[in-house]
Amino acid sequence: MSALFNFKCGVPSMDAFIHDRVNGLEKFISYGLSTLWYVYEGDKVVAFFALSKDALVLNGDDIRAIGDDERKSAVLPSQDEDKFWEREKYPALEIDYLAVCQEKRDDPEEHLGRALIAKIEQFVRDDRLSATLFMTVEALDSREYSAVDFYRKCDFEFSEVGRIRNYNKIRYGEQPTTQKMYKVIFPESE
């Protein structure tokens, strides 16, 4: 984790989490909950991301939204569609953390974050060890900073189950700081 010693993404709470050796990113990674990947430019880390396996819970609204997508036929033949959507959970790859250094984030010509999402998506498509049709993220959404627009630009959608969870948090006095989002990973046409 020493590679991130001088790393700053420009979001104070995220930078604090990255550099907190006791209760931050290093502790999370040391538990084996996620795999950390570094992106270098020369000998400098310009971005990093952490990935883990996830299970996406979809409700009827989510399924209808996916069903309206003309690309869904690439996922399943229509005769198997009802059986597929009866599942309670679906395998996914979660982006636990994604951060781009402040210099790259401030450059309007640089789209490193979107390029990383595209590479992660390709990794999901190429993975032959486990079936994964979704990418998920708990997008930071606080007064300080929101990553929601970034993930929307990368074709992530809000999870209805996540919205209900956040509604209940607000109802009982807890302020949510993330939004559960997902992206369908349609297989590439052969």
Coordinates of C-alpha atoms in Angstrom, one line a residue:
M1 CA 0.0 0.0 0.0
S2 CA 3.0 2.3 0.1
A3 CA 2.3 3.0 -3.6
L4 CA -0.6 5.2 -2.4
F5 CA 1.5 7.1 0.1
N6 CA 1.4 10.4 -1.9
F7 CA -1.8 9.6 -3.8
K8 CA -4.6 12.3 -3.6
C9 CA -7.9 12.1 -5.5
G10 CA -9.0 15.5 -4.2
V11 CA -12.0 14.2 -2.2
P12 CA -11.0 14.8 1.5
S13 CA -13.0 11.9 2.9
M14 CA -11.7 9.5 0.3
D15 CA -8.1 10.7 0.7
A16 CA -8.4 10.2 4.5
F17 CA -9.7 6.7 3.9
I18 CA -6.8 5.9 1.5
H19 CA -4.2 7.1 3.9
D20 CA -5.7 5.8 7.2
R21 CA -3.4 2.7 7.8
V22 CA -5.4 1.5 10.8
N23 CA -9.1 1.7 9.7
G24 CA -8.9 2.6 6.0
L25 CA -8.2 1.0 2.6
E26 CA -5.2 -1.0 3.8
K27 CA -7.3 -2.7 6.5
F28 CA -10.1 -3.5 4.1
I29 CA -7.7 -5.0 1.6
S30 CA -5.8 -6.9 4.3
Y31 CA -9.0 -8.8 5.2
G32 CA -9.1 -10.2 1.7
L33 CA -12.4 -8.6 1.0
S34 CA -11.3 -7.1 -2.3
T35 CA -8.4 -7.1 -4.8
L36 CA -6.6 -3.9 -5.3
W37 CA -5.2 -2.9 -8.7
Y38 CA -2.9 0.1 -9.4
V39 CA -2.7 2.2 -12.6
Y40 CA 0.7 3.7 -13.2
E41 CA 2.0 6.5 -15.4
G42 CA 5.7 6.0 -15.3
D43 CA 6.5 5.3 -11.7
K44 CA 3.5 7.3 -10.3
V45 CA 0.2 5.8 -9.4
V46 CA -2.5 7.8 -11.2
A47 CA -5.5 5.7 -10.3
F48 CA -6.5 2.6 -8.5
F49 CA -9.5 0.4 -8.1
A50 CA -10.6 -2.5 -5.9
L51 CA -12.9 -5.3 -7.1
S52 CA -14.8 -8.1 -5.3
K53 CA -17.6 -10.5 -6.1
D54 CA -21.1 -9.4 -5.4
A55 CA -24.7 -10.7 -5.6
L56 CA -27.1 -8.2 -7.1
V57 CA -30.7 -8.4 -5.8
L58 CA -33.2 -7.1 -8.4
N59 CA -36.9 -6.2 -7.9
G60 CA -39.6 -6.1 -10.5
D61 CA -38.8 -2.5 -11.5
D62 CA -35.2 -3.4 -12.2
I63 CA -36.2 -6.5 -14.2
R64 CA -38.7 -4.5 -16.3
A65 CA -36.1 -1.8 -17.0
I66 CA -33.6 -4.5 -18.2
G67 CA -36.4 -6.2 -20.1
D68 CA -37.0 -3.0 -22.1
D69 CA -33.5 -3.1 -23.4
E70 CA -33.3 -4.4 -26.9
R71 CA -29.9 -6.0 -26.1
K72 CA -31.4 -8.4 -23.6
S73 CA -31.9 -11.1 -26.3
A74 CA -28.1 -11.3 -26.3
V75 CA -28.3 -12.6 -22.7
L76 CA -30.9 -15.3 -23.0
P77 CA -33.0 -17.0 -25.6
S78 CA -36.6 -15.8 -25.1
Q79 CA -37.9 -19.3 -24.1
D80 CA -35.6 -19.3 -21.0
E81 CA -36.2 -15.7 -20.0
D82 CA -38.9 -16.4 -17.3
K83 CA -36.8 -19.0 -15.5
F84 CA -33.8 -16.7 -15.5
W85 CA -35.7 -13.8 -13.9
E86 CA -37.1 -16.0 -11.1
R87 CA -33.7 -15.9 -9.3
E88 CA -33.4 -14.0 -6.1
K89 CA -29.8 -12.9 -6.7
Y90 CA -27.5 -12.6 -9.7
P91 CA -23.7 -12.8 -9.8
A92 CA -21.9 -9.5 -10.2
L93 CA -18.5 -7.9 -9.9
E94 CA -18.4 -5.0 -7.5
I95 CA -16.2 -2.0 -7.9
D96 CA -15.5 -1.4 -4.2
Y97 CA -13.3 1.6 -4.8
L98 CA -12.2 3.6 -7.8
A99 CA -10.1 6.7 -7.5
V100 CA -8.2 8.8 -10.1
C101 CA -5.5 11.3 -8.9
Q102 CA -6.6 14.9 -8.8
E103 CA -4.4 16.0 -11.7
K104 CA -6.1 13.5 -14.0
R105 CA -9.6 14.3 -12.7
D106 CA -9.2 18.0 -13.2
D107 CA -8.1 17.6 -16.9
P108 CA -11.2 17.8 -19.1
E109 CA -9.4 16.0 -21.9
E110 CA -8.6 13.0 -19.6
H111 CA -11.2 10.3 -19.2
L112 CA -9.1 7.8 -17.2
G113 CA -12.1 6.9 -15.0
R114 CA -14.3 6.0 -17.9
A115 CA -11.4 4.1 -19.6
L116 CA -11.0 2.1 -16.3
I117 CA -14.7 1.2 -16.2
A118 CA -14.4 0.0 -19.8
K119 CA -11.4 -2.2 -19.0
I120 CA -13.2 -3.7 -15.9
E121 CA -16.2 -4.4 -18.1
Q122 CA -14.0 -6.2 -20.6
F123 CA -12.5 -8.2 -17.8
V124 CA -16.0 -9.2 -16.8
R125 CA -16.8 -10.3 -20.3
D126 CA -13.6 -12.3 -20.7
D127 CA -13.9 -14.0 -17.3
R128 CA -14.5 -17.7 -18.0
L129 CA -14.3 -18.9 -14.4
S130 CA -17.5 -17.4 -13.2
A131 CA -20.7 -16.2 -14.9
T132 CA -21.1 -12.5 -14.4
L133 CA -23.8 -10.4 -16.1
F134 CA -23.7 -7.3 -13.8
M135 CA -21.2 -4.8 -12.4
T136 CA -22.2 -3.0 -9.2
V137 CA -21.0 -0.1 -7.2
E138 CA -21.9 1.8 -4.1
A139 CA -21.3 5.2 -5.7
L140 CA -20.2 7.9 -3.2
D141 CA -23.0 10.4 -2.8
S142 CA -22.3 12.8 0.0
R143 CA -22.5 16.6 0.5
E144 CA -18.8 16.7 -0.1
Y145 CA -18.7 14.8 -3.4
S146 CA -21.0 12.7 -5.6
A147 CA -19.8 10.0 -8.1
V148 CA -23.3 9.3 -9.3
D149 CA -23.1 11.4 -12.4
F150 CA -19.8 9.7 -13.4
Y151 CA -21.3 6.3 -13.1
R152 CA -24.4 7.3 -15.0
K153 CA -22.2 8.5 -17.8
C154 CA -20.7 4.9 -17.7
D155 CA -24.3 3.5 -18.2
F156 CA -24.9 2.5 -14.6
E157 CA -28.5 2.6 -13.3
F158 CA -29.9 3.0 -9.8
S159 CA -30.9 -0.2 -8.1
E160 CA -34.5 0.0 -6.9
V161 CA -33.5 -2.2 -4.0
G162 CA -30.8 0.3 -3.2
R163 CA -33.3 3.2 -3.4
I164 CA -35.6 1.4 -0.9
R165 CA -32.6 0.8 1.4
N166 CA -31.7 4.5 1.3
Y167 CA -35.3 5.6 1.8
N168 CA -35.5 3.4 4.9
K169 CA -32.1 4.8 6.2
I170 CA -33.4 8.4 5.8
R171 CA -36.7 7.5 7.4
Y172 CA -35.0 6.2 10.5
G173 CA -32.5 9.1 10.7
E174 CA -29.4 7.7 9.0
Q175 CA -28.0 9.7 6.1
P176 CA -26.9 7.4 3.3
T177 CA -23.6 8.3 1.7
T178 CA -23.7 5.9 -1.2
Q179 CA -26.1 4.9 -4.0
K180 CA -26.3 1.3 -5.1
M181 CA -26.0 1.2 -8.9
Y182 CA -25.6 -1.5 -11.4
K183 CA -24.7 -2.0 -15.1
V184 CA -25.8 -4.9 -17.2
I185 CA -22.9 -6.6 -19.0
F186 CA -24.3 -8.0 -22.2
P187 CA -22.2 -10.6 -23.9
E188 CA -20.5 -9.5 -27.0
S189 CA -22.1 -10.7 -30.2
E190 CA -20.1 -13.5 -31.9

